[in-house]
PDB file of C-alpha atoms in Angstrom:
ATOM      1  CA  MET A   1     133.509  83.917 119.425  1.00  0.00           C
ATOM      2  CA  ASN A   2     129.810  83.178 119.384  1.00  0.00           C
ATOM      3  CA  LEU A   3     128.865  86.652 120.653  1.00  0.00           C
ATOM      4  CA  GLU A   4     130.784  88.291 117.809  1.00  0.00           C
ATOM      5  CA  ASN A   5     128.984  86.123 115.255  1.00  0.00           C
ATOM      6  CA  ARG A   6     125.672  87.102 116.774  1.00  0.00           C
ATOM      7  CA  GLU A   7     126.623  90.773 116.554  1.00  0.00           C
ATOM      8  CA  GLU A   8     127.588  90.287 112.911  1.00  0.00           C
ATOM      9  CA  GLU A   9     124.279  88.574 112.206  1.00  0.00           C
ATOM     10  CA  ASN A  10     122.362  91.263 114.088  1.00  0.00           C
ATOM     11  CA  GLY A  11     124.320  93.950 112.263  1.00  0.00           C
ATOM     12  CA  LYS A  12     123.561  92.383 108.907  1.00  0.00           C
ATOM     13  CA  SER A  13     119.875  91.936 109.662  1.00  0.00           C
ATOM     14  CA  PHE A  14     119.765  95.489 111.017  1.00  0.00           C
ATOM     15  CA  THR A  15     121.367  96.720 107.802  1.00  0.00           C
ATOM     16  CA  ASP A  16     118.950  94.678 105.683  1.00  0.00           C
ATOM     17  CA  GLU A  17     116.001  95.999 107.681  1.00  0.00           C
ATOM     18  CA  CYS A  18     117.340  99.549 107.443  1.00  0.00           C
ATOM     19  CA  ASN A  19     117.729  99.174 103.672  1.00  0.00           C
ATOM     20  CA  LYS A  20     114.129  97.920 103.392  1.00  0.00           C
ATOM     21  CA  VAL A  21     112.882 100.918 105.355  1.00  0.00           C
ATOM     22  CA  LEU A  22     114.980 103.353 103.334  1.00  0.00           C
ATOM     23  CA  MET A  23     113.783 101.829 100.055  1.00  0.00           C
ATOM     24  CA  ALA A  24     110.136 101.971 101.149  1.00  0.00           C
ATOM     25  CA  VAL A  25     110.440 105.614 102.229  1.00  0.00           C
ATOM     26  CA  SER A  26     112.263 106.432  98.991  1.00  0.00           C
ATOM     27  CA  ASP A  27     109.457 104.822  96.968  1.00  0.00           C
ATOM     28  CA  ALA A  28     106.814 106.742  98.930  1.00  0.00           C
ATOM     29  CA  LEU A  29     108.632 110.044  98.497  1.00  0.00           C
ATOM     30  CA  TYR A  30     108.995 109.387  94.786  1.00  0.00           C
ATOM     31  CA  ALA A  31     105.240 108.836  94.450  1.00  0.00           C
ATOM     32  CA  VAL A  32     103.903 111.633  96.681  1.00  0.00           C
ATOM     33  CA  GLY A  33     106.913 113.637  97.797  1.00  0.00           C
ATOM     34  CA  GLY A  34     107.616 117.244  97.129  1.00  0.00           C
ATOM     35  CA  LYS A  35     105.802 120.392  98.037  1.00  0.00           C
ATOM     36  CA  TRP A  36     102.644 119.944  95.988  1.00  0.00           C
ATOM     37  CA  LYS A  37     101.447 116.374  95.394  1.00  0.00           C
ATOM     38  CA  LEU A  38      99.654 115.725  98.676  1.00  0.00           C
ATOM     39  CA  MET A  39      98.210 119.243  98.631  1.00  0.00           C
ATOM     40  CA  ILE A  40      96.785 118.563  95.160  1.00  0.00           C
ATOM     41  CA  ILE A  41      95.282 115.268  96.331  1.00  0.00           C
ATOM     42  CA  ILE A  42      93.757 116.980  99.383  1.00  0.00           C
ATOM     43  CA  ALA A  43      92.291 119.743  97.188  1.00  0.00           C
ATOM     44  CA  MET A  44      90.825 117.136  94.851  1.00  0.00           C
ATOM     45  CA  ALA A  45      89.387 115.158  97.769  1.00  0.00           C
ATOM     46  CA  ARG A  46      87.552 118.354  98.768  1.00  0.00           C
ATOM     47  CA  GLY A  47      85.767 118.407  95.412  1.00  0.00           C
ATOM     48  CA  ASN A  48      88.085 120.427  93.176  1.00  0.00           C
ATOM     49  CA  LYS A  49      88.157 118.624  89.845  1.00  0.00           C
ATOM     50  CA  ARG A  50      89.127 121.180  87.220  1.00  0.00           C
ATOM     51  CA  PHE A  51      92.624 122.485  86.623  1.00  0.00           C
ATOM     52  CA  THR A  52      91.763 126.083  87.576  1.00  0.00           C
ATOM     53  CA  GLU A  53      89.858 124.967  90.691  1.00  0.00           C
ATOM     54  CA  ILE A  54      92.843 122.949  91.861  1.00  0.00           C
ATOM     55  CA  GLN A  55      95.235 125.807  91.085  1.00  0.00           C
ATOM     56  CA  ARG A  56      93.086 128.282  93.048  1.00  0.00           C
ATOM     57  CA  GLN A  57      92.868 125.932  96.025  1.00  0.00           C
ATOM     58  CA  VAL A  58      96.589 125.067  96.111  1.00  0.00           C
ATOM     59  CA  VAL A  59      97.887 128.577  96.735  1.00  0.00           C
ATOM     60  CA  GLY A  60     101.210 129.397  95.141  1.00  0.00           C
ATOM     61  CA  ILE A  61     101.400 126.619  92.559  1.00  0.00           C
ATOM     62  CA  SER A  62     102.092 127.718  88.994  1.00  0.00           C
ATOM     63  CA  ALA A  63     100.172 126.302  86.036  1.00  0.00           C
ATOM     64  CA  ARG A  64     103.335 124.664  84.692  1.00  0.00           C
ATOM     65  CA  VAL A  65     104.112 122.941  88.000  1.00  0.00           C
ATOM     66  CA  LEU A  66     100.481 121.877  88.506  1.00  0.00           C
ATOM     67  CA  SER A  67     100.407 120.349  85.037  1.00  0.00           C
ATOM     68  CA  SER A  68     103.609 118.420  85.731  1.00  0.00           C
ATOM     69  CA  GLU A  69     102.432 117.223  89.157  1.00  0.00           C
ATOM     70  CA  LEU A  70      99.068 116.083  87.759  1.00  0.00           C
ATOM     71  CA  LYS A  71     100.888 114.033  85.113  1.00  0.00           C
ATOM     72  CA  GLU A  72     103.050 112.387  87.805  1.00  0.00           C
ATOM     73  CA  LEU A  73     100.022 111.662  90.006  1.00  0.00           C
ATOM     74  CA  GLU A  74      98.293 110.103  87.000  1.00  0.00           C
ATOM     75  CA  ALA A  75     101.385 108.021  86.162  1.00  0.00           C
ATOM     76  CA  ASN A  76     101.443 106.710  89.751  1.00  0.00           C
ATOM     77  CA  GLY A  77      97.766 105.701  89.656  1.00  0.00           C
ATOM     78  CA  PHE A  78      96.342 108.294  92.060  1.00  0.00           C
ATOM     79  CA  ILE A  79      94.246 110.287  89.573  1.00  0.00           C
ATOM     80  CA  ILE A  80      92.784 110.067  86.099  1.00  0.00           C
ATOM     81  CA  LYS A  81      92.358 112.826  83.538  1.00  0.00           C
ATOM     82  CA  LYS A  82      88.937 112.787  81.860  1.00  0.00           C
ATOM     83  CA  VAL A  83      88.476 114.706  78.628  1.00  0.00           C
ATOM     84  CA  THR A  84      84.916 115.416  77.477  1.00  0.00           C
ATOM     85  CA  ASN A  85      84.661 116.375  73.822  1.00  0.00           C
ATOM     86  CA  GLY A  86      82.473 119.282  72.933  1.00  0.00           C
ATOM     87  CA  TYR A  87      82.852 122.990  72.663  1.00  0.00           C
ATOM     88  CA  PRO A  88      84.730 123.912  74.654  1.00  0.00           C
ATOM     89  CA  VAL A  89      86.543 120.702  75.546  1.00  0.00           C
ATOM     90  CA  SER A  90      86.091 119.915  79.242  1.00  0.00           C
ATOM     91  CA  ILE A  91      88.905 118.395  81.291  1.00  0.00           C
ATOM     92  CA  ASP A  92      88.306 117.032  84.779  1.00  0.00           C
ATOM     93  CA  TYR A  93      90.661 115.214  87.101  1.00  0.00           C
ATOM     94  CA  GLU A  94      89.313 112.496  89.364  1.00  0.00           C
ATOM     95  CA  LEU A  95      90.846 110.643  92.262  1.00  0.00           C
ATOM     96  CA  LEU A  96      91.153 106.915  91.722  1.00  0.00           C
ATOM     97  CA  PRO A  97      90.423 104.441  94.546  1.00  0.00           C
ATOM     98  CA  TYR A  98      94.184 103.984  95.053  1.00  0.00           C
ATOM     99  CA  SER A  99      94.392 107.568  96.339  1.00  0.00           C
ATOM    100  CA  GLN A 100      92.442 106.443  99.416  1.00  0.00           C
ATOM    101  CA  THR A 101      95.536 104.519 100.524  1.00  0.00           C
ATOM    102  CA  LEU A 102      96.984 107.932 101.420  1.00  0.00           C
ATOM    103  CA  GLU A 103      94.319 108.746 104.035  1.00  0.00           C
ATOM    104  CA  GLU A 104      96.436 107.523 106.958  1.00  0.00           C
ATOM    105  CA  VAL A 105      99.508 109.290 105.588  1.00  0.00           C
ATOM    106  CA  VAL A 106      97.647 112.589 105.219  1.00  0.00           C
ATOM    107  CA  GLY A 107      96.093 112.182 108.670  1.00  0.00           C
ATOM    108  CA  ALA A 108      99.459 111.490 110.298  1.00  0.00           C
ATOM    109  CA  MET A 109     101.091 114.399 108.478  1.00  0.00           C
ATOM    110  CA  THR A 110      98.229 116.718 109.465  1.00  0.00           C
ATOM    111  CA  ARG A 111      98.528 115.791 113.128  1.00  0.00           C
ATOM    112  CA  TRP A 112     102.312 116.118 113.041  1.00  0.00           C
ATOM    113  CA  GLY A 113     102.123 119.452 111.174  1.00  0.00           C
ATOM    114  CA  ILE A 114      99.743 120.925 113.764  1.00  0.00           C
ATOM    115  CA  GLN A 115     101.971 119.655 116.572  1.00  0.00           C
ATOM    116  CA  HIS A 116     105.107 121.006 114.908  1.00  0.00           C
ATOM    117  CA  ARG A 117     103.566 124.441 114.271  1.00  0.00           C
ATOM    118  CA  GLU A 118     102.538 124.653 117.944  1.00  0.00           C
ATOM    119  CA  LYS A 119     106.048 123.649 119.045  1.00  0.00           C
ATOM    120  CA  ILE A 120     107.626 126.326 116.867  1.00  0.00           C
ATOM    121  CA  LYS A 121     105.141 128.953 118.097  1.00  0.00           C
ATOM    122  CA  SER A 122     105.736 128.030 121.739  1.00  0.00           C
ATOM    123  CA  GLU A 123     109.484 128.396 121.235  1.00  0.00           C
ATOM    124  CA  GLY A 124     108.965 131.879 119.820  1.00  0.00           C
ATOM    125  CA  ARG A 125     109.960 131.039 116.241  1.00  0.00           C
ATOM    126  CA  LYS A 126     107.957 131.725 113.110  1.00  0.00           C
TER     127      LYS A 126
END
């Protein structure tokens, strides 16, 4: 029946669309997911450029984890590591222009996080 064919077509296109969405979200989570990556980018956007500055600003992150996350952010084109020779050697991390593509994401997550915290507080949870 024609209606059944339409449902099959709609189901297939829905599945294709769903797969596209899932793949896009998966790619985004791979690039900036986890507990620390966006927090590191936010700290860097606020002027923290050195490893110890970033570690102090992102409370709770260990040096080992920060080092690993910085390498992943560099591999994904969000930051660059700049080494200045001299004594002592100086290492700074800088945001690349591509990191600005996360502004809307960070803004949306900030708004949602504030909203969610208020919801939890109003329900008497911590």
